[in-house]
Coordinates of C-alpha atoms and ligand atoms in Angstrom, one line a residue:
X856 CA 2.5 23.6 -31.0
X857 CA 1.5 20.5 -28.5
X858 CA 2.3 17.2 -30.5
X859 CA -0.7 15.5 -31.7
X860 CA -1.3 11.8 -32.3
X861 CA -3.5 10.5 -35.8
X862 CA -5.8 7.5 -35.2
X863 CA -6.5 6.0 -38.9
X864 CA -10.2 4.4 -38.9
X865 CA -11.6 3.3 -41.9
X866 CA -11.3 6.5 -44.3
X867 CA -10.8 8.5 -41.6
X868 CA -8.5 10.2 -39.4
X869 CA -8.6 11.5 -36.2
X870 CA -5.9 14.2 -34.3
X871 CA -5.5 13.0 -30.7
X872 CA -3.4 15.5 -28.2
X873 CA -0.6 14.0 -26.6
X874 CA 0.1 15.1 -22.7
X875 CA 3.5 14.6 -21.4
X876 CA 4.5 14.9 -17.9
X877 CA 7.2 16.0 -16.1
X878 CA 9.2 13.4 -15.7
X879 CA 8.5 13.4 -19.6
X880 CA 5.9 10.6 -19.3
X881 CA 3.9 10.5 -23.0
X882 CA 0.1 9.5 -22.8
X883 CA -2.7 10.2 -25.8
X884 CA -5.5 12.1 -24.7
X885 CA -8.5 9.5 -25.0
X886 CA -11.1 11.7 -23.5
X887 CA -13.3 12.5 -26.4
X888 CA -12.3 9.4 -28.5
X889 CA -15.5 7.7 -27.9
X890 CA -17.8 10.9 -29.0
X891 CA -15.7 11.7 -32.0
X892 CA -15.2 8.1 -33.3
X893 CA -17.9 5.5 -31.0
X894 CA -14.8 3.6 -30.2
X895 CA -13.6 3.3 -26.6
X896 CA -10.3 1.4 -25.7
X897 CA -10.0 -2.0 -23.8
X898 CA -7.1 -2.5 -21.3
X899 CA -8.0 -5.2 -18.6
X900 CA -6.3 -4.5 -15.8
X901 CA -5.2 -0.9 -16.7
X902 CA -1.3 -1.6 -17.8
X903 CA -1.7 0.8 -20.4
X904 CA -4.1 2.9 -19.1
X905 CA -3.8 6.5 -16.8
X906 CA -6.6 6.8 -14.8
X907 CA -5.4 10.3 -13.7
X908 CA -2.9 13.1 -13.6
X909 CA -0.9 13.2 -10.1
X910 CA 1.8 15.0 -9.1
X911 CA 1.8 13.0 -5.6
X912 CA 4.7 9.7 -6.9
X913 CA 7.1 8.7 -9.5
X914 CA 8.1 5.8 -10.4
X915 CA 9.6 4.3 -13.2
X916 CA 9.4 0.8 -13.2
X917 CA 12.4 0.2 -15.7
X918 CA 15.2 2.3 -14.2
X919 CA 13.8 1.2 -10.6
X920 CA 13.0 5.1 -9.3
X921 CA 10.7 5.7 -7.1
X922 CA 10.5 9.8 -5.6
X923 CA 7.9 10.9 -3.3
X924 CA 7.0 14.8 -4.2
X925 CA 10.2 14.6 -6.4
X926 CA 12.9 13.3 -3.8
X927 CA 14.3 9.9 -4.1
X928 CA 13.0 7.4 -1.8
X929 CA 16.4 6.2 -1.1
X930 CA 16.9 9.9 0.6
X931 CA 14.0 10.0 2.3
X932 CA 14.5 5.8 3.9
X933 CA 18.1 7.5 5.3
X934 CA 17.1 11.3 6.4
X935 CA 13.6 11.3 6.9
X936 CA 11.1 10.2 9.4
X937 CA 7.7 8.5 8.8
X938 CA 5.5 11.4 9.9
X939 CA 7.6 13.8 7.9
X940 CA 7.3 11.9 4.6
X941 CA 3.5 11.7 5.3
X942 CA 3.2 15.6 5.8
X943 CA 5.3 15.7 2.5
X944 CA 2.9 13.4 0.7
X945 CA -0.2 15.0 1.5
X946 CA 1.1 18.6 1.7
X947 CA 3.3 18.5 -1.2
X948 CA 6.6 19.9 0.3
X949 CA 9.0 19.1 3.1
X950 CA 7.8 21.1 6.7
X951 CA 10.1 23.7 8.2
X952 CA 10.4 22.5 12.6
X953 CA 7.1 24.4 13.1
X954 CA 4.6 22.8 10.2
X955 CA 6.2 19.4 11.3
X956 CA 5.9 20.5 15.0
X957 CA 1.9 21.4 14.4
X958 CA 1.5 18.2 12.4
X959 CA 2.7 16.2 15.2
X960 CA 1.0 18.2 17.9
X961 CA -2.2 18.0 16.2
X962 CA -2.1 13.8 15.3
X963 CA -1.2 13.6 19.1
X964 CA -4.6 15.3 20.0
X965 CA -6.6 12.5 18.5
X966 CA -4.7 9.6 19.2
X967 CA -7.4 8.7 21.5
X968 CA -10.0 6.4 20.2
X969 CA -14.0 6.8 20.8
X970 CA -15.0 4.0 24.0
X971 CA -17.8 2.9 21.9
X972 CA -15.0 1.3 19.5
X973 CA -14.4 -1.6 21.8
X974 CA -17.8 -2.6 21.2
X975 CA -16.6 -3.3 17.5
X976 CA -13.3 -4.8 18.9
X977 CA -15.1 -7.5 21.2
X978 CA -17.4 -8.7 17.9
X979 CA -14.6 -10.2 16.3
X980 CA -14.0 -13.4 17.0
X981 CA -10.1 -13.6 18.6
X982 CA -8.4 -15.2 15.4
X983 CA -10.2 -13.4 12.8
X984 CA -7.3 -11.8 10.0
X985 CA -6.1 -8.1 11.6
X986 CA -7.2 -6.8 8.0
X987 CA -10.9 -7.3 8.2
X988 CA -11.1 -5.8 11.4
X989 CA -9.5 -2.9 10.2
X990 CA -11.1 -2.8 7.0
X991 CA -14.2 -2.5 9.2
X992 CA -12.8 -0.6 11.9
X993 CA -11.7 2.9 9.9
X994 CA -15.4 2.5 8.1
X995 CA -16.3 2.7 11.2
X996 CA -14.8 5.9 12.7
X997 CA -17.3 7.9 10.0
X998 CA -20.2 7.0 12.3
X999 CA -18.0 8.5 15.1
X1000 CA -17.3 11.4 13.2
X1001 CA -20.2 12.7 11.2
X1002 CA -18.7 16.1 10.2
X1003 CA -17.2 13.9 7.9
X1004 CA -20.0 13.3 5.9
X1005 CA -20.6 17.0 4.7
X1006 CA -20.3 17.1 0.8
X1007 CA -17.9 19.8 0.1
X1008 CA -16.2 19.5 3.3
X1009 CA -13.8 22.6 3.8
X1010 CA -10.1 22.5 4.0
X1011 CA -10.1 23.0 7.8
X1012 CA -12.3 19.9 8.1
X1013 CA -10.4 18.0 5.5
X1014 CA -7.0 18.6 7.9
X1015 CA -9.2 17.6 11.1
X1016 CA -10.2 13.9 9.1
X1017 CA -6.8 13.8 8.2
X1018 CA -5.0 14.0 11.6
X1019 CA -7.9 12.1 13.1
X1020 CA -7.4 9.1 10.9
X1021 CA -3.4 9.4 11.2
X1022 CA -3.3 9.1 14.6
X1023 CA -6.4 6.8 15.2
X1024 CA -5.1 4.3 12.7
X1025 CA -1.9 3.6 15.1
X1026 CA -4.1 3.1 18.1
X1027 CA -6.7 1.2 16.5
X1028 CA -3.6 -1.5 15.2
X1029 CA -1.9 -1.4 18.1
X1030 CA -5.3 -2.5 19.8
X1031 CA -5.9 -5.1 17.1
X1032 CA -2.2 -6.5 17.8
X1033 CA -3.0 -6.6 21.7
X1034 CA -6.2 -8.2 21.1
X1035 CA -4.7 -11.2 19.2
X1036 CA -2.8 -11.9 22.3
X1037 CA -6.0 -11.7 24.8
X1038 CA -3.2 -8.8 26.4
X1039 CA -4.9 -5.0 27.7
X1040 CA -4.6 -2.5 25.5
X1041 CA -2.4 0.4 25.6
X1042 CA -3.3 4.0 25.5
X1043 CA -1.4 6.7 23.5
X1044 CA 1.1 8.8 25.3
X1045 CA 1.7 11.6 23.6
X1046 CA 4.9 12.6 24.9
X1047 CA 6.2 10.0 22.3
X1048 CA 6.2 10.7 18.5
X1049 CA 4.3 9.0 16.0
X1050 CA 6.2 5.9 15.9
X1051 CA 7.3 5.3 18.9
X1052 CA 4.3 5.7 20.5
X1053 CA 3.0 2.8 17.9
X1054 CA 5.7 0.7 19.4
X1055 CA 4.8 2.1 22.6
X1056 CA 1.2 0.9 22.6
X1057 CA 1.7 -2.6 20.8
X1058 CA 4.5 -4.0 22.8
X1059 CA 4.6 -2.3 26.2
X1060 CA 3.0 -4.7 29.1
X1061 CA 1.2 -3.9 32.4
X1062 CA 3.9 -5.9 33.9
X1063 CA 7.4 -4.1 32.8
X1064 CA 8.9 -0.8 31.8
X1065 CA 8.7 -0.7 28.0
X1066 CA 12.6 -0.1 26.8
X1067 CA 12.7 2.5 23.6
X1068 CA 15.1 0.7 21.1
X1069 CA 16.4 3.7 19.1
X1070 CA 17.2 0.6 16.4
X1071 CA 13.9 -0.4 16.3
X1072 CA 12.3 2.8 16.1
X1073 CA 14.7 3.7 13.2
X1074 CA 13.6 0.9 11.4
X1075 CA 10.2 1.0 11.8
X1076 CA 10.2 4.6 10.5
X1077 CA 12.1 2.8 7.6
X1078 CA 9.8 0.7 6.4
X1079 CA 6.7 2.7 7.0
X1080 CA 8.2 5.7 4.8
X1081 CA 8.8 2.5 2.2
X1082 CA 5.4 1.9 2.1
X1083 CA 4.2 5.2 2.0
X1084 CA 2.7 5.6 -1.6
X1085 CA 3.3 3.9 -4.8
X1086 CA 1.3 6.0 -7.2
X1087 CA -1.4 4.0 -9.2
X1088 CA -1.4 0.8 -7.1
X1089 CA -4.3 -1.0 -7.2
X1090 CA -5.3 0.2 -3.7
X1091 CA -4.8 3.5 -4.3
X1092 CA -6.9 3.4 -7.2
X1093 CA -9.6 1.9 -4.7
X1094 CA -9.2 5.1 -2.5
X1095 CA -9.5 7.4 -5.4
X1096 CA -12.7 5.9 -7.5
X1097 CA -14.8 5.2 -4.0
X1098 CA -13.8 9.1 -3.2
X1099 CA -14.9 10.4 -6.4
X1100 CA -18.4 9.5 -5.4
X1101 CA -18.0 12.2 -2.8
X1102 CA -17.9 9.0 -0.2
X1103 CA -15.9 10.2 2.9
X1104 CA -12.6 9.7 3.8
X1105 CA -13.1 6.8 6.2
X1106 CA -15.2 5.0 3.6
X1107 CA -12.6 5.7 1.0
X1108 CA -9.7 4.4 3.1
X1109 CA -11.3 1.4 4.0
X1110 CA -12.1 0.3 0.6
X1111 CA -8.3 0.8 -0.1
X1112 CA -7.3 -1.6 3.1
X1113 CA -10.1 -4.0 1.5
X1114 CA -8.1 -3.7 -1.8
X1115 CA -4.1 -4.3 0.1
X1116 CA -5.3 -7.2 2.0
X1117 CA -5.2 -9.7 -1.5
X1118 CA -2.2 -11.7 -2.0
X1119 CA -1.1 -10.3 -5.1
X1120 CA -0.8 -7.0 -3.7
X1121 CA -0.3 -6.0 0.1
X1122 CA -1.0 -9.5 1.3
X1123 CA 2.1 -10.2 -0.7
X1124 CA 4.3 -9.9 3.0
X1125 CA 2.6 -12.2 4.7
X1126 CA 2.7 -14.8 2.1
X1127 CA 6.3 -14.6 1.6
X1128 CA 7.0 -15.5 4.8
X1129 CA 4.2 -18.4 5.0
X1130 CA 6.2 -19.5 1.8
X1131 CA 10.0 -19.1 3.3
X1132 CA 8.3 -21.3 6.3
X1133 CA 7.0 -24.2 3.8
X1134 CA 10.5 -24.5 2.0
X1135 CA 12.1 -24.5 5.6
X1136 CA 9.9 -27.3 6.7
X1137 CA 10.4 -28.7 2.7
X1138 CA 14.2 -29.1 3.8
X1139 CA 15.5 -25.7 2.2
X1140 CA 15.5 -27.2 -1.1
X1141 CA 15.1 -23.9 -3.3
X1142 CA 15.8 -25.6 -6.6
X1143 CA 12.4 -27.0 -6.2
X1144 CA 10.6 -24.4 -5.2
X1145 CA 11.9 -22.0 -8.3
X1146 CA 10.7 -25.0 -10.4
X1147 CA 7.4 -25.1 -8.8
X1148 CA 7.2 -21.6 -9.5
X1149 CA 8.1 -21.7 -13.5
X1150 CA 5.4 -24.9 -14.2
X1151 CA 2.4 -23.7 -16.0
X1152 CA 0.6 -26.4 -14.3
X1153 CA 1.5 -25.4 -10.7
X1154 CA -0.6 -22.9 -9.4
X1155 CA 2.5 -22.2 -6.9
X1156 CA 4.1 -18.6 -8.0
X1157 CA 7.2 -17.3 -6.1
X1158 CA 5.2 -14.1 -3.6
X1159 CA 7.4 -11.4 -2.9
X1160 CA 8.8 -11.3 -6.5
X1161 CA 7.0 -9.6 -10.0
X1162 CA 5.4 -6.5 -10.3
X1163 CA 3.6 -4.8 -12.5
X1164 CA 5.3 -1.8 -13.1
X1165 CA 8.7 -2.4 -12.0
X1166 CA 10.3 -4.4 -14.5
X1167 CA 14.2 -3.8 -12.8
X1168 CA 14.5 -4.2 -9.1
X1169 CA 12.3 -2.5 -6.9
X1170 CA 14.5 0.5 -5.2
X1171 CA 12.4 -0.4 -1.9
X1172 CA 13.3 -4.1 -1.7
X1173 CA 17.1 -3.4 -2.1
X1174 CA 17.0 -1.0 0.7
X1175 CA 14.9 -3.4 2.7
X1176 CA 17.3 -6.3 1.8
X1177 CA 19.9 -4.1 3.2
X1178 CA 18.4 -3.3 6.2
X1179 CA 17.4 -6.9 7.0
X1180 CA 21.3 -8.0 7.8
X1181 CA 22.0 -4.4 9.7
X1182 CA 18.3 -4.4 11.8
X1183 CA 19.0 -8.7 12.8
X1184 CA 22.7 -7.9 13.7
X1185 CA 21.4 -5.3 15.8
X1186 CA 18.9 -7.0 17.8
X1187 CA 20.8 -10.3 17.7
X1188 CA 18.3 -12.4 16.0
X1189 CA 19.1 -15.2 13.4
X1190 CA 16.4 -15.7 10.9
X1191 CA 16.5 -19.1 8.9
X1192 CA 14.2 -17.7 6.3
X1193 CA 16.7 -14.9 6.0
X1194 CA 19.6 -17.0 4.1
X1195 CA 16.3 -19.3 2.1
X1196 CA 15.4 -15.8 0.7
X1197 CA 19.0 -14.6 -0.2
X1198 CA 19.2 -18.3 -1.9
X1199 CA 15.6 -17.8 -4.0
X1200 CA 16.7 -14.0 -4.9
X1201 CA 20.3 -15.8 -6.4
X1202 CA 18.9 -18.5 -8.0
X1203 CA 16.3 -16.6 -9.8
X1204 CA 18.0 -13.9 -11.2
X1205 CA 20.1 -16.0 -13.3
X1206 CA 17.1 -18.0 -14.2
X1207 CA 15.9 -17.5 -17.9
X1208 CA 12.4 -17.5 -16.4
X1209 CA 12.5 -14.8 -14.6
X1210 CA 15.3 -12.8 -16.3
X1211 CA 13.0 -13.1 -19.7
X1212 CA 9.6 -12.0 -17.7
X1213 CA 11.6 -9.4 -16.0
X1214 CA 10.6 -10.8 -12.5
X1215 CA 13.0 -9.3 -9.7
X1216 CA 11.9 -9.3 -5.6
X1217 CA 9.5 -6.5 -4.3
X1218 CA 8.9 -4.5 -2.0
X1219 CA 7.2 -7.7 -0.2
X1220 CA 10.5 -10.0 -0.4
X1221 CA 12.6 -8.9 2.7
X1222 CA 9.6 -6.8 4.9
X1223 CA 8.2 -9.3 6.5
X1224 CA 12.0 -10.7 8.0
X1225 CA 12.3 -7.3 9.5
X1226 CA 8.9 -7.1 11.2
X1227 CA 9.5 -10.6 12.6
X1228 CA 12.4 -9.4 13.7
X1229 CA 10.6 -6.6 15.4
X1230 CA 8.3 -9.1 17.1
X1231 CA 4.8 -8.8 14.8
X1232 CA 3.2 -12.3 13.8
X1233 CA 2.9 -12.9 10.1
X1234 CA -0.7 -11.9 9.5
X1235 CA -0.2 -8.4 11.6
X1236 CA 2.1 -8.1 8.2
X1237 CA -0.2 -6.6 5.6
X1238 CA -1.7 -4.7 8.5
X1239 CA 1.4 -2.8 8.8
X1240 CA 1.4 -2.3 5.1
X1241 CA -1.3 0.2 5.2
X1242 CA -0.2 1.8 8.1
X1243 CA 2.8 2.7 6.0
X1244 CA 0.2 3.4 2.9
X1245 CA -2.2 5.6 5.0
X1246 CA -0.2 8.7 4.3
X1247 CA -0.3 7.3 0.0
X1248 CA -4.0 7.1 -0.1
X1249 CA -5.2 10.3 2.0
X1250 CA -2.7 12.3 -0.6
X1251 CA -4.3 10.5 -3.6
X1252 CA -7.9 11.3 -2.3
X1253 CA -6.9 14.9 -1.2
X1254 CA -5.5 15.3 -5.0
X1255 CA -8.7 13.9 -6.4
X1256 CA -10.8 16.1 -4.4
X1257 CA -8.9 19.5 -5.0
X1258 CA -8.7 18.5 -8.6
X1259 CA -12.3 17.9 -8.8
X1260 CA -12.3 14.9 -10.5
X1261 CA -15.4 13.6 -11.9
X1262 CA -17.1 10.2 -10.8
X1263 CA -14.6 7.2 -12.0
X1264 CA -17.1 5.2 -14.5
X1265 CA -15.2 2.8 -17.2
X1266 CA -16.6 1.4 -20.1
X1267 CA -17.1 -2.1 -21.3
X1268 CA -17.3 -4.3 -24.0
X1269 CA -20.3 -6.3 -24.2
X1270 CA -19.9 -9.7 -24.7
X1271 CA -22.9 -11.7 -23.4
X1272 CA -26.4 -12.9 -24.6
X1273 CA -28.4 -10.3 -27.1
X1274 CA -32.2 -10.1 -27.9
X1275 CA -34.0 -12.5 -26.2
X1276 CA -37.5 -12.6 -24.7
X1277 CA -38.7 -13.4 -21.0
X1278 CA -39.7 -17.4 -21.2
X1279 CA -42.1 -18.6 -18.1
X1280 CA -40.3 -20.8 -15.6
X1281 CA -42.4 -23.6 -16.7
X1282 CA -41.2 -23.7 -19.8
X1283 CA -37.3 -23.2 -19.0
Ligands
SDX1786 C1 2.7 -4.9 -4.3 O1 1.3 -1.9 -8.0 C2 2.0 -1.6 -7.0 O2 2.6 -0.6 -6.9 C3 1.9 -2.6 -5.8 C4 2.9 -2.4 -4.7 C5 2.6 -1.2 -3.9 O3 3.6 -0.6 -3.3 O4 1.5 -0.7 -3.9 O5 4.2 -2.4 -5.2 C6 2.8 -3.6 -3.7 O6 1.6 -5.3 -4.6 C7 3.9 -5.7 -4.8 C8 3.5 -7.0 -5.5 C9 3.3 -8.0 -4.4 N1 2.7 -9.3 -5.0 C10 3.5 -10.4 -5.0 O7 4.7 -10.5 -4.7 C11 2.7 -11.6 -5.6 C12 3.6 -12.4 -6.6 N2 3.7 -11.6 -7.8 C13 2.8 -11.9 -8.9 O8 1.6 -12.4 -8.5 C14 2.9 -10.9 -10.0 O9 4.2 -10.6 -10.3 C15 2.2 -9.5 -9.8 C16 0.7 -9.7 -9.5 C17 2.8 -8.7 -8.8 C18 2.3 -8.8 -11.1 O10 1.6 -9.5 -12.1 P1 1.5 -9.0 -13.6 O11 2.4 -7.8 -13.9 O12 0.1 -9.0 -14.0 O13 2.3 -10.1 -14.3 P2 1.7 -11.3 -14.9 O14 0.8 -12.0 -14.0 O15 1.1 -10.9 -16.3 O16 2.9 -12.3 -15.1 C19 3.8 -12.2 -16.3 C20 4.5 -13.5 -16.4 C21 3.5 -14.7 -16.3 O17 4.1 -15.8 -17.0 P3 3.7 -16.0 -18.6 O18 2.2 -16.1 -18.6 O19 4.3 -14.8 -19.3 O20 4.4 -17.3 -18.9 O21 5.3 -13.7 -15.2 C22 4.9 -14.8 -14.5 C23 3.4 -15.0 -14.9 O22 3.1 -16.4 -14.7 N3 5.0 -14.4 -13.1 C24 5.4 -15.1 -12.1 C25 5.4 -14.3 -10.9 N4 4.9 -13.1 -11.2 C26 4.7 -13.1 -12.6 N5 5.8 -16.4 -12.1 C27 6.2 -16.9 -10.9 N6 6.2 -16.2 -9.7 C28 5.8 -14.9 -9.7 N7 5.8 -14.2 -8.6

């Protein structure tokens, strides 16, 4: 017998089933609550709330575990490779050589991007932020590839959008990196995999043989497999309600980019590092800074530490953190900000403020050191981000679609002006 929940209202009482999960998650089963009883529920902001059921992520935010498909994320960061976590993510299971083989071969074909791009690349003006031009730039790939707007697209097309986008997305950021610098562009060799030919197409120069640093490329694959999904975020959650309106995939993505690129969420790198710069230039005086961060009245909050779900230390900074000292020793690069951030992480975990609100450093808090280190500018940060997250989102929409899910539409509780009638400007 499946354990039910009783909702007392007024004289009555009302059986609601429970679902658990198999990480054995517990939710009540609201969907007929507002038909049996003309209540709904509030939750703004959703911390209560499951929008769906996934089988995609799990986290759990007070023991700090995060698995991708059911394998720990600190197993995949050491083993795995970037383009191997994302054909786990959106396939469901670790490839043998040959599906990881075809999965590679098949990105490679359409690393190329449609000519007709650069038209989009030369409108933006040279300093606009990397994130609106690839917000705009992936919506814009559906007008290149109209298969994509079938409804009921089949699996076979689903796969093509998917590789398409996969390997399109790395070209078109490499482009947006090159244009920043008023530098040519790079073309895609495909003798390189995934990641390395990234690297390959934002760093090399007309000028010079572009070195392979096995170091670099490890790390990269690092923090891209970090970023790869984090279940419900709220950009995830972008993907998946603009796909459930049967929107394509290019659509759906770019709303999800639109969603990463705010401060409290993707844009989270770059600001930590704009912050690390300010106490720098501030004289290093941390102290101050953590008080800035604790005054109601200062609109100043610490970036790079909170989250809403983890409420223990987020598995992915720690590995990060780790990283950071191996990846600098490596490529011989001192990083002030490096020993300001170590300094803000001590201080504030003894701090009652953050200790009571649960407030530890996220994923955000050591990223952006490394891809300094690897030679992106700060605002090419977030842009990274969903490169990482590219893999998440087309697994969250894929799940949607093959679970059918219906049209996200909340509820609401109304709260504004009732019964009036339509009075003539003149007399307003
Ligand atoms: C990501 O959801 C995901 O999975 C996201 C993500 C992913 O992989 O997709 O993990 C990526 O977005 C990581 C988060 C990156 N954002 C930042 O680092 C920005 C700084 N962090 C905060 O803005 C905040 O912690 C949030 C937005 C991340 C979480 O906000 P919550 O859970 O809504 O927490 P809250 O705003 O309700 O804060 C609770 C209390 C408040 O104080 P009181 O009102 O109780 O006195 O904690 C305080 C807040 O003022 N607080 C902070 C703080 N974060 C929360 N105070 C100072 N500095 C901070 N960073």
């Amino acid at each position: 017998m499946s354990e039910t929940a009783q909702l007392k209202i007024g004289d009555k009482t009302y059986d609601l089933p429970v679902i658990e999960g198999t990480e054995n998650e517990k939710a009540l089963d609201i969907s007929k609550l507002r038909d049996l009883t003309g209540y709904i529920t509030l939750d703004i902001g959703y911390k209560n709330t499951g929008a769906t059921k996934s089988a995609i992520t799990f986290l759990d935010g007070e023991q700090g575990i995060l698995k991708y498909r059911g394998y720990p994320i600190e197993q995949l960061a050491e083993k795995s490779t970037f383009i191997e976590v994302a054909y786990l993510l959106i396939y469901g299971k670790l490839p043998t050589t040959e599906q990881l083989d075809k999965f590679q071969f098949e990105i490679n074909r359409h690393t190329l991007v449609h000519e007709d791009m650069k038209k989009f690349f030369d409108g933006f003006p040279s300093k606009s932020h990397p994130m609106g031009q690839l917000s705009s730039l992936i919506g814009a790939l559906a007008a290149f590839n109209p298969e994509s707007l079938e409804p009921g697209l089949s699996a076979e097309i689903v796969d093509l959008e998917i590789h398409k986008l996969i390997a399109k997305m790395s070209t078109i950021v490499s482009w947006i990196y090159k244009k920043s610098l008023g530098h040519p562009v790079n073309y895609p060799k495909n003798k390189f995999d995934y990641v390395t030919n990234f690297m390959y197409m934002t760093f090399s120069q007309p000028t010079e043989q572009y070195e392979i640093n096995p170091v670099v490329i490890s790390a990269m694959n690092k923090l891209l497999i970090l970023h790869a999904d984090h279940e419900q975020n709220c950009s995830a959650s972008t993907v998946r309600i603009v796909g459930s309106s049967d929107a394509n995939l290019y659509a759906s993505i770019s709303a999800g980019i639109s969603a990463l690129w705010g401060p409290l969420h993707g844009g989270a790198n770059q600001a930590v590092i704009e912050m690390l710069e300010q106490i720098k230039e501030d004289g290093g005086d941390t102290d101050k800074w953590i008080n800035k961060a604790k005054d109601k009245n200062d609109p100043f909050r610490l970036m790079g530490f909170g989250h809403r779900v983890y409420k223990n230390f987020d598995p992915r900074a720690k590995i990060i953190k780790k990283a950071c000292d191996d990846i600098l020793e490596n490529l011989g690069v001192q990083d002030e900000v490096l020993e300001i951030a170590k300094r803000l992480e001590e201080v504030a975990l003894k701090d009652p403020y953050f200790v009571e609100r649960k407030l530890y450093p996220n994923v955000d808090f050591y990223s952006g050191i490394i891809y300094r280190a690897l030679g992106f500018p700060t605002d090419m940060f977030t842009v990274l981000f969903a490169l990482g997250r590219l893999p998440g989102w087309i697994a969250q929409w894929k799940e949607m679609k093959e679970n059918k899910e219906p049209i996200g539409r909340p509820r609401q509780i109304y709260t504004g002006a009732t019964d009036l009638d339509y009075n003539d400007i003149s007399s307003r």
